[in-house]
mmCIF file of C-alpha atoms in Angstrom:
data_model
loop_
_atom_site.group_PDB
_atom_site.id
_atom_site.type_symbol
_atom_site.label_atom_id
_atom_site.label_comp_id
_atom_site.label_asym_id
_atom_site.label_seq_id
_atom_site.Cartn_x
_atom_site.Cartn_y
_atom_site.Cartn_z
ATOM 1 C CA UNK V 1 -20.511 -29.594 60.088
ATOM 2 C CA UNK V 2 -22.696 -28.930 56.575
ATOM 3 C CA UNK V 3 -19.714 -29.487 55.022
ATOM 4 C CA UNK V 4 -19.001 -32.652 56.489
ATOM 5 C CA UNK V 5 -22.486 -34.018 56.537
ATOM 6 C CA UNK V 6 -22.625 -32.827 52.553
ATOM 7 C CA UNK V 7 -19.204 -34.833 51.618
ATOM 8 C CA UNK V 8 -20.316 -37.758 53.905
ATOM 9 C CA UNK V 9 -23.732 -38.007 51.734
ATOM 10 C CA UNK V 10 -21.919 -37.343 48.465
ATOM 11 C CA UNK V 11 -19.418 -41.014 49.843
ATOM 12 C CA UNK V 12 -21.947 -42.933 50.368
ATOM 13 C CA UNK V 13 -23.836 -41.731 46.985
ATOM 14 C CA UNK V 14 -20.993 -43.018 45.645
ATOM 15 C CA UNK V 15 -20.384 -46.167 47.279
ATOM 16 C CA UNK V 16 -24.381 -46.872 46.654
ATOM 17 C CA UNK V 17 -23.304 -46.294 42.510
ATOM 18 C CA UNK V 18 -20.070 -48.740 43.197
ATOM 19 C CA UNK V 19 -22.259 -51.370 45.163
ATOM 20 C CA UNK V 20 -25.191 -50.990 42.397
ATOM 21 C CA UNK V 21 -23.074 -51.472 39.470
ATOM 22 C CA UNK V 22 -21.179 -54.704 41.800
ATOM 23 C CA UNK V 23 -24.935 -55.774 41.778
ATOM 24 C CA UNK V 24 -25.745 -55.401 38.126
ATOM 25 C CA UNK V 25 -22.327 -57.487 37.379
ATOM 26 C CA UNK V 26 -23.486 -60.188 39.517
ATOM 27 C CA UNK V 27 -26.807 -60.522 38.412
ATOM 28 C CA UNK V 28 -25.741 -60.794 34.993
ATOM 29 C CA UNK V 29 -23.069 -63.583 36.170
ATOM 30 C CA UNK V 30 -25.878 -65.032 37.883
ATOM 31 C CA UNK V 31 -28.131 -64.785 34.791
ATOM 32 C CA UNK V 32 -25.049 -66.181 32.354
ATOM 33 C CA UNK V 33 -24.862 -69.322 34.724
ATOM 34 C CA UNK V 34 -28.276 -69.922 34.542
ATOM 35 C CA UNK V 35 -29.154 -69.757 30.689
ATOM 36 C CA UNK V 36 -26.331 -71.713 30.563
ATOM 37 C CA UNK V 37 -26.961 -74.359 32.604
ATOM 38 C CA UNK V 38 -30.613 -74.469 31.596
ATOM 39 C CA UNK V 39 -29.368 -74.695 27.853
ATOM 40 C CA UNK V 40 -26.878 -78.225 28.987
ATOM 41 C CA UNK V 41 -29.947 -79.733 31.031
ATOM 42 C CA UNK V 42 -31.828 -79.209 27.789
ATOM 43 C CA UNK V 43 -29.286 -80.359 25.517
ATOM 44 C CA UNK V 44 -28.527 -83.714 27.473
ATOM 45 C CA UNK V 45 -32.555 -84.130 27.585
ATOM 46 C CA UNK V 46 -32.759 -83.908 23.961
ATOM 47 C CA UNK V 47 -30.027 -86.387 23.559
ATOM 48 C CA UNK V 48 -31.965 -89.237 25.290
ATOM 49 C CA UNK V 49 -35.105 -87.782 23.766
ATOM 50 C CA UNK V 50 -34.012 -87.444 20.164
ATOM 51 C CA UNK V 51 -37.303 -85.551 19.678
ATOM 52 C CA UNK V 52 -37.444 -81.838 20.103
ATOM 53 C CA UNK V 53 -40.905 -81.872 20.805
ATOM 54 C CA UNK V 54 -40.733 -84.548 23.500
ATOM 55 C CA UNK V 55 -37.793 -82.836 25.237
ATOM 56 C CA UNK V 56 -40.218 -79.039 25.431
ATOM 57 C CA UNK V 57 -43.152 -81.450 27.009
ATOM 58 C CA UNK V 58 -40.422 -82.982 29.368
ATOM 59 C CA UNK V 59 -38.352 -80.155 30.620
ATOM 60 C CA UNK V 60 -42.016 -77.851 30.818
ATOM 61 C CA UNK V 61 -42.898 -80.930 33.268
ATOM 62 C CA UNK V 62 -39.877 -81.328 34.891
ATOM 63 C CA UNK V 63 -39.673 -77.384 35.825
ATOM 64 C CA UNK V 64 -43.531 -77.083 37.200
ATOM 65 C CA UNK V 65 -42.814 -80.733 39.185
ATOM 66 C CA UNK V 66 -39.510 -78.844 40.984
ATOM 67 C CA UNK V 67 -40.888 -75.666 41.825
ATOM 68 C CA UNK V 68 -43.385 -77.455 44.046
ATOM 69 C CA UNK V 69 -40.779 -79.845 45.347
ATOM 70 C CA UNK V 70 -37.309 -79.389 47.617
ATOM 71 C CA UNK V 71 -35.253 -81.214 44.325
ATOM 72 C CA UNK V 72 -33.170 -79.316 42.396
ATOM 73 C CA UNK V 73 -34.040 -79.162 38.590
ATOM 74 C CA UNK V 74 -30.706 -80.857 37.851
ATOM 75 C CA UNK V 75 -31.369 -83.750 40.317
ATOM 76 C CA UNK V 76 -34.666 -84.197 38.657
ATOM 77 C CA UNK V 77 -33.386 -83.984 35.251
ATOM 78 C CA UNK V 78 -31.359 -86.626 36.304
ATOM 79 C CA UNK V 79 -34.086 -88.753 37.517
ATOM 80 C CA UNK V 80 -35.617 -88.402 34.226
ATOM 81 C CA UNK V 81 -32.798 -89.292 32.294
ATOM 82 C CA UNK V 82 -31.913 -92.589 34.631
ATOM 83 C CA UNK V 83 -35.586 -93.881 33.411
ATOM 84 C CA UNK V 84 -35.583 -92.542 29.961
ATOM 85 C CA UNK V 85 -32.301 -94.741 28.846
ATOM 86 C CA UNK V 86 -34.489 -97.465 30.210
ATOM 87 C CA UNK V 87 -36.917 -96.659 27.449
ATOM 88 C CA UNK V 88 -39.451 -95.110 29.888
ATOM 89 C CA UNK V 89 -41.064 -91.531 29.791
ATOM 90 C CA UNK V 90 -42.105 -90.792 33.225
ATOM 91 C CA UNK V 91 -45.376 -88.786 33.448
ATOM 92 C CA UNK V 92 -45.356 -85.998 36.427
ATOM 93 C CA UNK V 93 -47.440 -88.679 38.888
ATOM 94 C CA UNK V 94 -44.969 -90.988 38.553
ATOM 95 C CA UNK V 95 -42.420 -88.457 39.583
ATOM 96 C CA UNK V 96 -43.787 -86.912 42.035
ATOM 97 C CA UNK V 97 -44.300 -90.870 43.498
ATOM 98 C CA UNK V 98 -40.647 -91.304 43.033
ATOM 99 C CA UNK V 99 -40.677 -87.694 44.868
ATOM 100 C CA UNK V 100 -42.466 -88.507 48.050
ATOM 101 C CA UNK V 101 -40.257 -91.700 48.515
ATOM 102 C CA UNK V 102 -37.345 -89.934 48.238
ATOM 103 C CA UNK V 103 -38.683 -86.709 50.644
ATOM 104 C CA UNK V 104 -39.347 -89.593 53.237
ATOM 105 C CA UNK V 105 -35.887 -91.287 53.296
ATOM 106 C CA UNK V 106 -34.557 -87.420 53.054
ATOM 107 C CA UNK V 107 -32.818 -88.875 49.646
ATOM 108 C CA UNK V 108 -32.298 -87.218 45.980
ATOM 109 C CA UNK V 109 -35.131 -88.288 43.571
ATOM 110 C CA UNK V 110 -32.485 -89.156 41.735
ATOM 111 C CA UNK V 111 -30.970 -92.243 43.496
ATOM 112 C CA UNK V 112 -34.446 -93.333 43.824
ATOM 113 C CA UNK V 113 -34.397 -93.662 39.919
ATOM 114 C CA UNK V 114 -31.171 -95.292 39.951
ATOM 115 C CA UNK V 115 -32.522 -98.047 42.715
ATOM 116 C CA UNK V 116 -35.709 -98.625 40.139
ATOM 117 C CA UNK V 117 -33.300 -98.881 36.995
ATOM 118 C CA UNK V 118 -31.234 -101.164 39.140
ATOM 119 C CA UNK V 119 -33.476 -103.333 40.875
ATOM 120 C CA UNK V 120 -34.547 -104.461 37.398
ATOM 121 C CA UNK V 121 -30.979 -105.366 35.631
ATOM 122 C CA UNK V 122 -28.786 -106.133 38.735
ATOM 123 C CA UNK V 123 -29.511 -105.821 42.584
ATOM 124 C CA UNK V 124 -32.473 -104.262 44.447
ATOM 125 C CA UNK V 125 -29.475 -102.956 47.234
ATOM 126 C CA UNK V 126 -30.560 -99.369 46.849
ATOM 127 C CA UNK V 127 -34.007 -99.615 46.932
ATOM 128 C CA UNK V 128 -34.003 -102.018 49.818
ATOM 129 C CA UNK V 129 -31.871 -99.250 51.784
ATOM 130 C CA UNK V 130 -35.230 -97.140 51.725
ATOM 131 C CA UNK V 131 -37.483 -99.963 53.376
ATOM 132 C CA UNK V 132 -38.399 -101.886 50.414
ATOM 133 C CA UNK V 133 -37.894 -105.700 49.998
ATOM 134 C CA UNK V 134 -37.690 -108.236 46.755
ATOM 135 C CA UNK V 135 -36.813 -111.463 45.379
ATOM 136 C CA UNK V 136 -36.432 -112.205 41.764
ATOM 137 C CA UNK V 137 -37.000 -115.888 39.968
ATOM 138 C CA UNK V 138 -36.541 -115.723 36.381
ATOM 139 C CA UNK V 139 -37.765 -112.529 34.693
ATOM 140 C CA UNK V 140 -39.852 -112.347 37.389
ATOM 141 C CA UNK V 141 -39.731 -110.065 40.368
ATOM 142 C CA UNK V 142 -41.396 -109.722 43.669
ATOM 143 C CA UNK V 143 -41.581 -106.393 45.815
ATOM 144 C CA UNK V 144 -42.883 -105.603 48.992
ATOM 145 C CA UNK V 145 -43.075 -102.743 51.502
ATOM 146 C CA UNK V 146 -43.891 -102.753 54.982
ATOM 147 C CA UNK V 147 -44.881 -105.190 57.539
ATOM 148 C CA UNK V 148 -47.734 -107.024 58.930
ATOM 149 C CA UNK V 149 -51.385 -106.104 57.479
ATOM 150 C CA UNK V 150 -49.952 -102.961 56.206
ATOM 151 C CA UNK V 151 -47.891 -104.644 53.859
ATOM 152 C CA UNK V 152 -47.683 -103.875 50.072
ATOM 153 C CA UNK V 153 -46.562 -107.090 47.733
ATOM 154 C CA UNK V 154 -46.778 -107.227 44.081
ATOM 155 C CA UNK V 155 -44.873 -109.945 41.665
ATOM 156 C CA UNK V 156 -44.948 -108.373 38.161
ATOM 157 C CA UNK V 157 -42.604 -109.432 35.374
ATOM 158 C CA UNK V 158 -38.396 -107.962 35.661
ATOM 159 C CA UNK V 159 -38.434 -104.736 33.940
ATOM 160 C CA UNK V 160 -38.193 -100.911 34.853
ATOM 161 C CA UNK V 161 -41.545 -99.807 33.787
ATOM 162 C CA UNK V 162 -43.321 -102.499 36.613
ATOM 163 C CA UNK V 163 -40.466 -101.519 38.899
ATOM 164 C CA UNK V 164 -41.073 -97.719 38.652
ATOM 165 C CA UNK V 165 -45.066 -98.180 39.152
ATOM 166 C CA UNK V 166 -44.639 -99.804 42.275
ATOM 167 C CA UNK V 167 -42.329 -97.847 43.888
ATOM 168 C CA UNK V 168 -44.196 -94.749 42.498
ATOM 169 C CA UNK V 169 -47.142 -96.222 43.900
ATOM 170 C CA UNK V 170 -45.844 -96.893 47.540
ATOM 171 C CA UNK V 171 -44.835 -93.222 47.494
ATOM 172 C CA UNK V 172 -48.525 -92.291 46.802
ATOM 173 C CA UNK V 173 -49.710 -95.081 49.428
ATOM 174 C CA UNK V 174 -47.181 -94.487 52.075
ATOM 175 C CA UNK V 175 -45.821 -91.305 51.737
ATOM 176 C CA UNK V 176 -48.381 -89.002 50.246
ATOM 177 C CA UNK V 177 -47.578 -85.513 51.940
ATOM 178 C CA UNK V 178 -43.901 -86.194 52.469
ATOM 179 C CA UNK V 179 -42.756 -83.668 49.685
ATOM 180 C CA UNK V 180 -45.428 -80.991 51.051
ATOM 181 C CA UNK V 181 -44.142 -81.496 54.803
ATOM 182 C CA UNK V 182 -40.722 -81.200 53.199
ATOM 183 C CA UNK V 183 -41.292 -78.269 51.760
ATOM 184 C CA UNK V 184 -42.838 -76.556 54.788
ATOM 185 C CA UNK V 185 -39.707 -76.504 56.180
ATOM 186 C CA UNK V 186 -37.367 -74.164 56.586
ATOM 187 C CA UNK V 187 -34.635 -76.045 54.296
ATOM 188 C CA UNK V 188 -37.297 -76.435 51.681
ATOM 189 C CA UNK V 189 -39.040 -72.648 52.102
ATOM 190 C CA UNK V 190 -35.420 -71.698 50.952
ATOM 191 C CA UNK V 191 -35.094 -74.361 48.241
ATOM 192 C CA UNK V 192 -38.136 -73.402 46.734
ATOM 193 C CA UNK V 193 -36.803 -69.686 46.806
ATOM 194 C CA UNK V 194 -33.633 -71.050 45.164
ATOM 195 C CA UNK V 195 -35.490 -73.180 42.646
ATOM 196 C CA UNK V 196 -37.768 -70.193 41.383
ATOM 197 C CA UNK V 197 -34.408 -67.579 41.211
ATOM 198 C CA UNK V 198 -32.897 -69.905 38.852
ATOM 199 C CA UNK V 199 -36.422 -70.138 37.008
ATOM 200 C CA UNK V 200 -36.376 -66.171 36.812
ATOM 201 C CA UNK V 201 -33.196 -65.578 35.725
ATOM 202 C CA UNK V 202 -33.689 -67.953 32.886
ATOM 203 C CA UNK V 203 -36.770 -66.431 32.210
ATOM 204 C CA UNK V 204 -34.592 -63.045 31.886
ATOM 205 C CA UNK V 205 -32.780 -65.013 29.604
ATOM 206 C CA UNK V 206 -35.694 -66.249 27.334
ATOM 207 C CA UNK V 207 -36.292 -62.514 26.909
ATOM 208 C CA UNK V 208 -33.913 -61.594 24.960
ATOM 209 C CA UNK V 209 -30.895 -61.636 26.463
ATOM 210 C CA UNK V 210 -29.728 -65.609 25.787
ATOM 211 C CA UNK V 211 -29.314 -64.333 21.741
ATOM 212 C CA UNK V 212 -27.044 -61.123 22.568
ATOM 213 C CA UNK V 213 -25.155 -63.209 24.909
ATOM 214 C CA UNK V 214 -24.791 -66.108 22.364
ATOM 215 C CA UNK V 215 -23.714 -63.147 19.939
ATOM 216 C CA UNK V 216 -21.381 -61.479 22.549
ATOM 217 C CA UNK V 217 -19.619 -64.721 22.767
ATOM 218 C CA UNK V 218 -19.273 -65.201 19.005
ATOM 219 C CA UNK V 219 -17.710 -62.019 18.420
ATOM 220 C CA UNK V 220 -15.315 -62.137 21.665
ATOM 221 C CA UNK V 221 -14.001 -65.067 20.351
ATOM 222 C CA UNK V 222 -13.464 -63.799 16.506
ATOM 223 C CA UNK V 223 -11.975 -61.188 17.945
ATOM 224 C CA UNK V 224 -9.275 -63.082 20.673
ATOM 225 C CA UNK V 225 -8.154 -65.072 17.800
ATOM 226 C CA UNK V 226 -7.847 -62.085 15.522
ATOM 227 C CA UNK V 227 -5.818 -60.612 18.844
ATOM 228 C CA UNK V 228 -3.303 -63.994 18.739
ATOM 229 C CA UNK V 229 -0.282 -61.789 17.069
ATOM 230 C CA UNK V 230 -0.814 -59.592 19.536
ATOM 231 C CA UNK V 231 -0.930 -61.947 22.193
ATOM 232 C CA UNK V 232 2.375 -62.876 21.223
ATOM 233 C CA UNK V 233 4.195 -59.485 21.522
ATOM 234 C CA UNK V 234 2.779 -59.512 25.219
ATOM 235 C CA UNK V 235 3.774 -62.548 25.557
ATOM 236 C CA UNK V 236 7.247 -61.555 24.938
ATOM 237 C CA UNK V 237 7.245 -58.028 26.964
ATOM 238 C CA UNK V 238 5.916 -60.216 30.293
ATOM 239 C CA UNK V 239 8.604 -62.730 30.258
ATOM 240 C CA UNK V 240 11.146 -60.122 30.006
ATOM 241 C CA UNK V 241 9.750 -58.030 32.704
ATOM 242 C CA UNK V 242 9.979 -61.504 34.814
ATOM 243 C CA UNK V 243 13.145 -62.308 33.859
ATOM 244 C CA UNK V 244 14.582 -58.552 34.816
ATOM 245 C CA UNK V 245 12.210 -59.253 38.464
ATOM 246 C CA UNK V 246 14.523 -62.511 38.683
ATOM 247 C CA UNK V 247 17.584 -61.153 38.054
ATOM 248 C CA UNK V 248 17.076 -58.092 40.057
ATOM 249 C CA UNK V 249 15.722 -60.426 43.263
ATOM 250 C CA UNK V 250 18.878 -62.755 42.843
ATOM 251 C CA UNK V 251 20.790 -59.120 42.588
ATOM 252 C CA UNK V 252 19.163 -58.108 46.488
ATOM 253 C CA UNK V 253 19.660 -61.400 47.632
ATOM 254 C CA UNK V 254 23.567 -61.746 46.876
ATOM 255 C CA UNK V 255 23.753 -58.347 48.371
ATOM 256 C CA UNK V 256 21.971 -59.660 51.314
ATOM 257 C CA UNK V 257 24.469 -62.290 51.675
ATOM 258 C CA UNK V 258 27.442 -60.237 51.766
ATOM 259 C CA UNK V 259 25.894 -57.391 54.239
ATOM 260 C CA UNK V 260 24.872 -60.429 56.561
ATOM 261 C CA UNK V 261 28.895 -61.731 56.366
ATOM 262 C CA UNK V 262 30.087 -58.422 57.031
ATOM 263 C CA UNK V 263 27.400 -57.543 59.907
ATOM 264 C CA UNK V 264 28.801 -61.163 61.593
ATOM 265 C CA UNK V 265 32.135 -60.423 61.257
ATOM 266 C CA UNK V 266 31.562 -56.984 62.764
ATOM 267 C CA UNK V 267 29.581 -58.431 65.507
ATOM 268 C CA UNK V 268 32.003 -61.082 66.490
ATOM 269 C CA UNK V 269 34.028 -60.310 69.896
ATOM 270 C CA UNK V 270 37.897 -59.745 69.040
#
């Protein structure tokens, strides 16, 4: 029974080594996907930036404005983007406006920037979907939200900038607490969980481990195309080995044939 108990320990010390070093390998998969994807929404930030020091301020913002929010960082990112290609820098009040209207039509933050960028160039469609009315004369707009004595009207001049403001400003007005009833939810307890995993794993990266991985990658790849010759010869030694499978299956399956004809000639009554 010692015996027994003593190999049935020594399994499972095993399997806990197996399942650790399954663990390790994920969380540096998780990790890779991360840095990486935290290194793209940086990269397409400073594209629309074109300032290094702008795109720091904006992604420091745009992380500490998720984290207390059910968004993902990419959907925000995007947000940010949709009104920075409209020449505007939006400050982390005027997200978290955008924010609370979207929480309250249970929408991304992101089409909410779209229906601001929108209503200003071509059709107020989207933002009219989420309560709010217009009517444009000229380059001049007018927007209004709600009904009766509790409605909000301003008519400001056609751009993006007075577009944003307003409907940042209804979410303040309307819709102050919708992103911190959102996120005492259930859905949003775990989003905020997911949201601050991704923001420790990059953080793993930022310590060190984003250069060895860049330099991992470098010399993998030196060394695959130093491999190519070699690459060939295997190249060569599979596609034999599949033509020899192929000829040997055709092989069994003519012999098949015949040993079904000769079974059903066999089985046939004289």
């Amino acid at each position: 029974a010692n015996k027994k108990a003593a190999a049935a320990k020594s399994s499972f010390a095993g399997l806990g080594k197996v399942f650790a070093v399954l663990g390790i390998a994920k969380l540096a998969g998780d990790v890779v996907r991360t840095v990486k994807s935290f290194e793209d929404l940086e990269a397409t930030l400073q594209a629309n930036t074109g300032n290094a020091t702008e795109t720091a301020a904006a992604l420091k913002m745009i992380k500490e404005f998720t984290a207390t929010t059910t968004f993902q960082i990419e959907e925000v990112t995007g947000a940010f983007i949709e009104l920075k290609r409209k020449g505007i820098s939006a400050t982390r009040g005027e997200m978290e406006g955008l924010g609370k209207v979207a929480a309250a039509n249970n929408t991304s933050i992101q089409r909410i920037a779209e229906g601001v960028t929108r209503a200003a160039t071509t059709s107020i469609e989207q933002l009219q979907m989420m309560g709010f009315q217009g009517k444009s004369s000229g380059d001049m707009i007018t927007l209004s939200y709600g009904e009766g004595a509790d409605k909000i009207e301003r008519t400001f001049k056609k751009t993006s900038a007075n577009v944003m403001g307003f409907v940042a400003a209804i979410g303040d007005a309307k819709f102050d607490s919708a992103i911190r009833d959102r996120a005492n939810t259930v859905t949003g307890a775990f989003s905020n969980m997911s949201d601050n995993v991704g923001f420790f794993a990059e953080a793993i990266g930022e310590g060190g481990l984003k250069p060895a991985l860049v330099s991992f990658a470098r010399s993998m790849s030196k060394i695959l195309a130093a491999a190519k010759p070699a690459a060939h010869v295997i190249g060569a030694v599979l596609s034999k080995a599949f033509w020899l499978l192929e000829k040997m299956m055709n092989a069994s399956h003519r012999t098949m044939v015949i040993a079904g004809t000769v079974l059903a000639i066999y089985a046939t009554p004289a």
